[in-house]
mmCIF file of C-alpha atoms in Angstrom:
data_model
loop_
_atom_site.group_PDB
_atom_site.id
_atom_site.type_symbol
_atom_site.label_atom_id
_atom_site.label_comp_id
_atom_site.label_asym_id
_atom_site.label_seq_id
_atom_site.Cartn_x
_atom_site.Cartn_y
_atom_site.Cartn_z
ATOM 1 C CA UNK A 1 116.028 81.231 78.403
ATOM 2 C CA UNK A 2 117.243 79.875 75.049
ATOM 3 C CA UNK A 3 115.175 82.046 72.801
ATOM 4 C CA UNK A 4 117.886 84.214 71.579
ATOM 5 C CA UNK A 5 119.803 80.793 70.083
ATOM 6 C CA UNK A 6 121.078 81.153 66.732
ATOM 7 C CA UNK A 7 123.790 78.876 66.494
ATOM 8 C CA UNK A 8 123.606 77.517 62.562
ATOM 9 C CA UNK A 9 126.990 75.804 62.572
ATOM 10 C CA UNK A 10 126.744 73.893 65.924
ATOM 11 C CA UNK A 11 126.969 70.010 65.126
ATOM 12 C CA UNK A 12 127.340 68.867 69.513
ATOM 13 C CA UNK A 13 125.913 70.780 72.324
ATOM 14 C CA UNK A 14 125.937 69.785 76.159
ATOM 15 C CA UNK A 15 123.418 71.283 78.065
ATOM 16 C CA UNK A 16 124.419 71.767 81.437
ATOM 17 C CA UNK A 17 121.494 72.334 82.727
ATOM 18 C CA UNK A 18 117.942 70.631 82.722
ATOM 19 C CA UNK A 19 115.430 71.802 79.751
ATOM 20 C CA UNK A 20 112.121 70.355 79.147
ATOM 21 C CA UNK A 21 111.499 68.518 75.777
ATOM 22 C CA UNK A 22 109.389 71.362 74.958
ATOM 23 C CA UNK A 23 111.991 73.779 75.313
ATOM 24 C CA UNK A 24 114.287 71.852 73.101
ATOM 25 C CA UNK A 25 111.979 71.217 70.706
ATOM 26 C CA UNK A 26 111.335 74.687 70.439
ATOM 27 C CA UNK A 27 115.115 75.497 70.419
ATOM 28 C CA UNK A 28 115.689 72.915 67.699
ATOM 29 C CA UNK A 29 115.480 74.551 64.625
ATOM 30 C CA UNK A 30 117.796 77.345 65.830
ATOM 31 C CA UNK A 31 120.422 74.876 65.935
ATOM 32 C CA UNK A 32 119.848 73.245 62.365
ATOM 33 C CA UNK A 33 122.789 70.933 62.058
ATOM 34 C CA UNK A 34 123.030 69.509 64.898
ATOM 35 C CA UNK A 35 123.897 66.033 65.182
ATOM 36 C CA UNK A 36 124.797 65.089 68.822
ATOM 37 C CA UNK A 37 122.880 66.693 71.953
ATOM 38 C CA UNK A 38 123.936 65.683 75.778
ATOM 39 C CA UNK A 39 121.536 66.707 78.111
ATOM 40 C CA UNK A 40 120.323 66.406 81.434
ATOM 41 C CA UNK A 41 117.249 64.861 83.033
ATOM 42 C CA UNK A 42 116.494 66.481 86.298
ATOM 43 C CA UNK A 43 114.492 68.677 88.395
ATOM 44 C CA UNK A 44 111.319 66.966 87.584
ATOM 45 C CA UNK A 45 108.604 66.432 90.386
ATOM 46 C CA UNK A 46 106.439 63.210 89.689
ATOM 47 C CA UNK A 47 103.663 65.708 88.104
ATOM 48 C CA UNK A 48 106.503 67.348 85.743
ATOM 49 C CA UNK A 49 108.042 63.541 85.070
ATOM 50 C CA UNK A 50 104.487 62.608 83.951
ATOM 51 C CA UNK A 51 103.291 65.371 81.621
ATOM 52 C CA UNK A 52 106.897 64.591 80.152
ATOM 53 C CA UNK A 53 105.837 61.121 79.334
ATOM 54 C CA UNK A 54 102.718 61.918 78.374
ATOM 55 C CA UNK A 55 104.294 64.690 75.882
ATOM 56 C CA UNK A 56 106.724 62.061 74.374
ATOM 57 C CA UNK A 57 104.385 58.758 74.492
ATOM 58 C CA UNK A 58 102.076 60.900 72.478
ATOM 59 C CA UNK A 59 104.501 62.935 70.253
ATOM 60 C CA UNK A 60 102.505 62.576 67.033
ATOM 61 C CA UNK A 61 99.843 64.184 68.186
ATOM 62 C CA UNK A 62 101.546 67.100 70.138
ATOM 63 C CA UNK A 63 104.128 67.594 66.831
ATOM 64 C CA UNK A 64 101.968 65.967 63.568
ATOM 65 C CA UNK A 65 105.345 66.396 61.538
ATOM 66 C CA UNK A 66 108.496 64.834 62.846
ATOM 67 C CA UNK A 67 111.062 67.315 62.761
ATOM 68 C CA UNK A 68 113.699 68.473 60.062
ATOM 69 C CA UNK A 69 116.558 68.008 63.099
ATOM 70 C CA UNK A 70 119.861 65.980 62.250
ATOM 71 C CA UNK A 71 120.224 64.412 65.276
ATOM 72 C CA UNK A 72 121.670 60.995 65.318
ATOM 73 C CA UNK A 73 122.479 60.815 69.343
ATOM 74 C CA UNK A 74 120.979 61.719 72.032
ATOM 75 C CA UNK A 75 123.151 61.012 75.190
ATOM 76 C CA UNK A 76 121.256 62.039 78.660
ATOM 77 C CA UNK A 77 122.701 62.536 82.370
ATOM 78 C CA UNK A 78 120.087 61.397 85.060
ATOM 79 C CA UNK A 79 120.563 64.228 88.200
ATOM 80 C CA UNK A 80 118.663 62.021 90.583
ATOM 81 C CA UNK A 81 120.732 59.228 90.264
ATOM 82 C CA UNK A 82 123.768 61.028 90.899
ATOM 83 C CA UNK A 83 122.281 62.038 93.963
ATOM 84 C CA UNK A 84 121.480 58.366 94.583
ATOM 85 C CA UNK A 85 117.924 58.546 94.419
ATOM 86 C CA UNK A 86 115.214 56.820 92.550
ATOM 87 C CA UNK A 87 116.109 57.429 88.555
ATOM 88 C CA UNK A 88 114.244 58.973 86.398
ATOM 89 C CA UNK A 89 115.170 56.398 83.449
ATOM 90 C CA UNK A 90 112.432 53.869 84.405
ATOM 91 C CA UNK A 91 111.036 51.880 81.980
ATOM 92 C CA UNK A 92 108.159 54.030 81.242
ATOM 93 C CA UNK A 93 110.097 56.857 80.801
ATOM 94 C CA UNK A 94 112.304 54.917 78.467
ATOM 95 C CA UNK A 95 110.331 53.574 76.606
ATOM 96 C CA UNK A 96 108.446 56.883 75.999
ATOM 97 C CA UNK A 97 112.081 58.595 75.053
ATOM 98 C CA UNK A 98 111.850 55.196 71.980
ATOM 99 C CA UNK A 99 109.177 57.893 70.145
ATOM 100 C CA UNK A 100 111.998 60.342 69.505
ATOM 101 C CA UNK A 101 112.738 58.000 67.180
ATOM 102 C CA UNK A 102 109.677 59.220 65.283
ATOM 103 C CA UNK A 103 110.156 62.816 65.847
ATOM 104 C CA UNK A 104 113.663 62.926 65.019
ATOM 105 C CA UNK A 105 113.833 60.519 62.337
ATOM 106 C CA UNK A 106 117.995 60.408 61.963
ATOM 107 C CA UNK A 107 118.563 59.774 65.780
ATOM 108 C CA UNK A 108 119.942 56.412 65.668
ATOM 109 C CA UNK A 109 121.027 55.960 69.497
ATOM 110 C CA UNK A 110 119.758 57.212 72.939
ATOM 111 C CA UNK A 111 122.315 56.837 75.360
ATOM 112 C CA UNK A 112 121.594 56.892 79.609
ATOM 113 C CA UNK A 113 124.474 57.432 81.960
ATOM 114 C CA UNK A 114 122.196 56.926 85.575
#
């Protein structure tokens, strides 16, 4: 669990471990200067991928304010294709991973390494 996160300084974290989006967007504001976050994507059965995409296609209306976050990348590790299966970074995933863009309004690049 992350809820005991106070880390005001931190500017890069690597997760090495897979979070949901609504984890880390509950984490977020513990972390208030961060700038570059490395995560990974994995773990996810098809009904966890979708709610995911569902959660970040329709952002707005989950989170009506984007967020006061400093993050300018976002760099993200796909598990499944390490383990050469079917990646998660499909074009409907990717494109729904675009609306950070909203919710994080300084994030200037989301990076995949499949």
């Amino acid at each position: 669990s992350m809820d005991g996160v106070d880390w005001p300084y931190l500017t890069h974290l690597s997760l090495g471990f897979t979070m949901t989006f609504k984890a880390l967007f509950k984490m977020l504001p513990k972390v208030p200067n961060l700038v570059q976050l490395d995560m990974i994507i994995g773990g996810y059965d098809r009904n966890e991928l979708t709610k995911t995409i569902r959660l970040l296609t329709n952002i707005k209306k989950h989170y009506p304010t984007p967020s006061l976050s400093k993050i300018k990348k976002l760099l993200l590790a796909d598990e499944r294709a390490a383990l050469r299966r079917k990646s998660y970074f499909q074009p409907q995933f990717r494109k729904a991973l675009e609306n950070l863009k909203w919710y994080w309004p300084q994030l200037k690049d989301i990076g995949y390494f499949d």
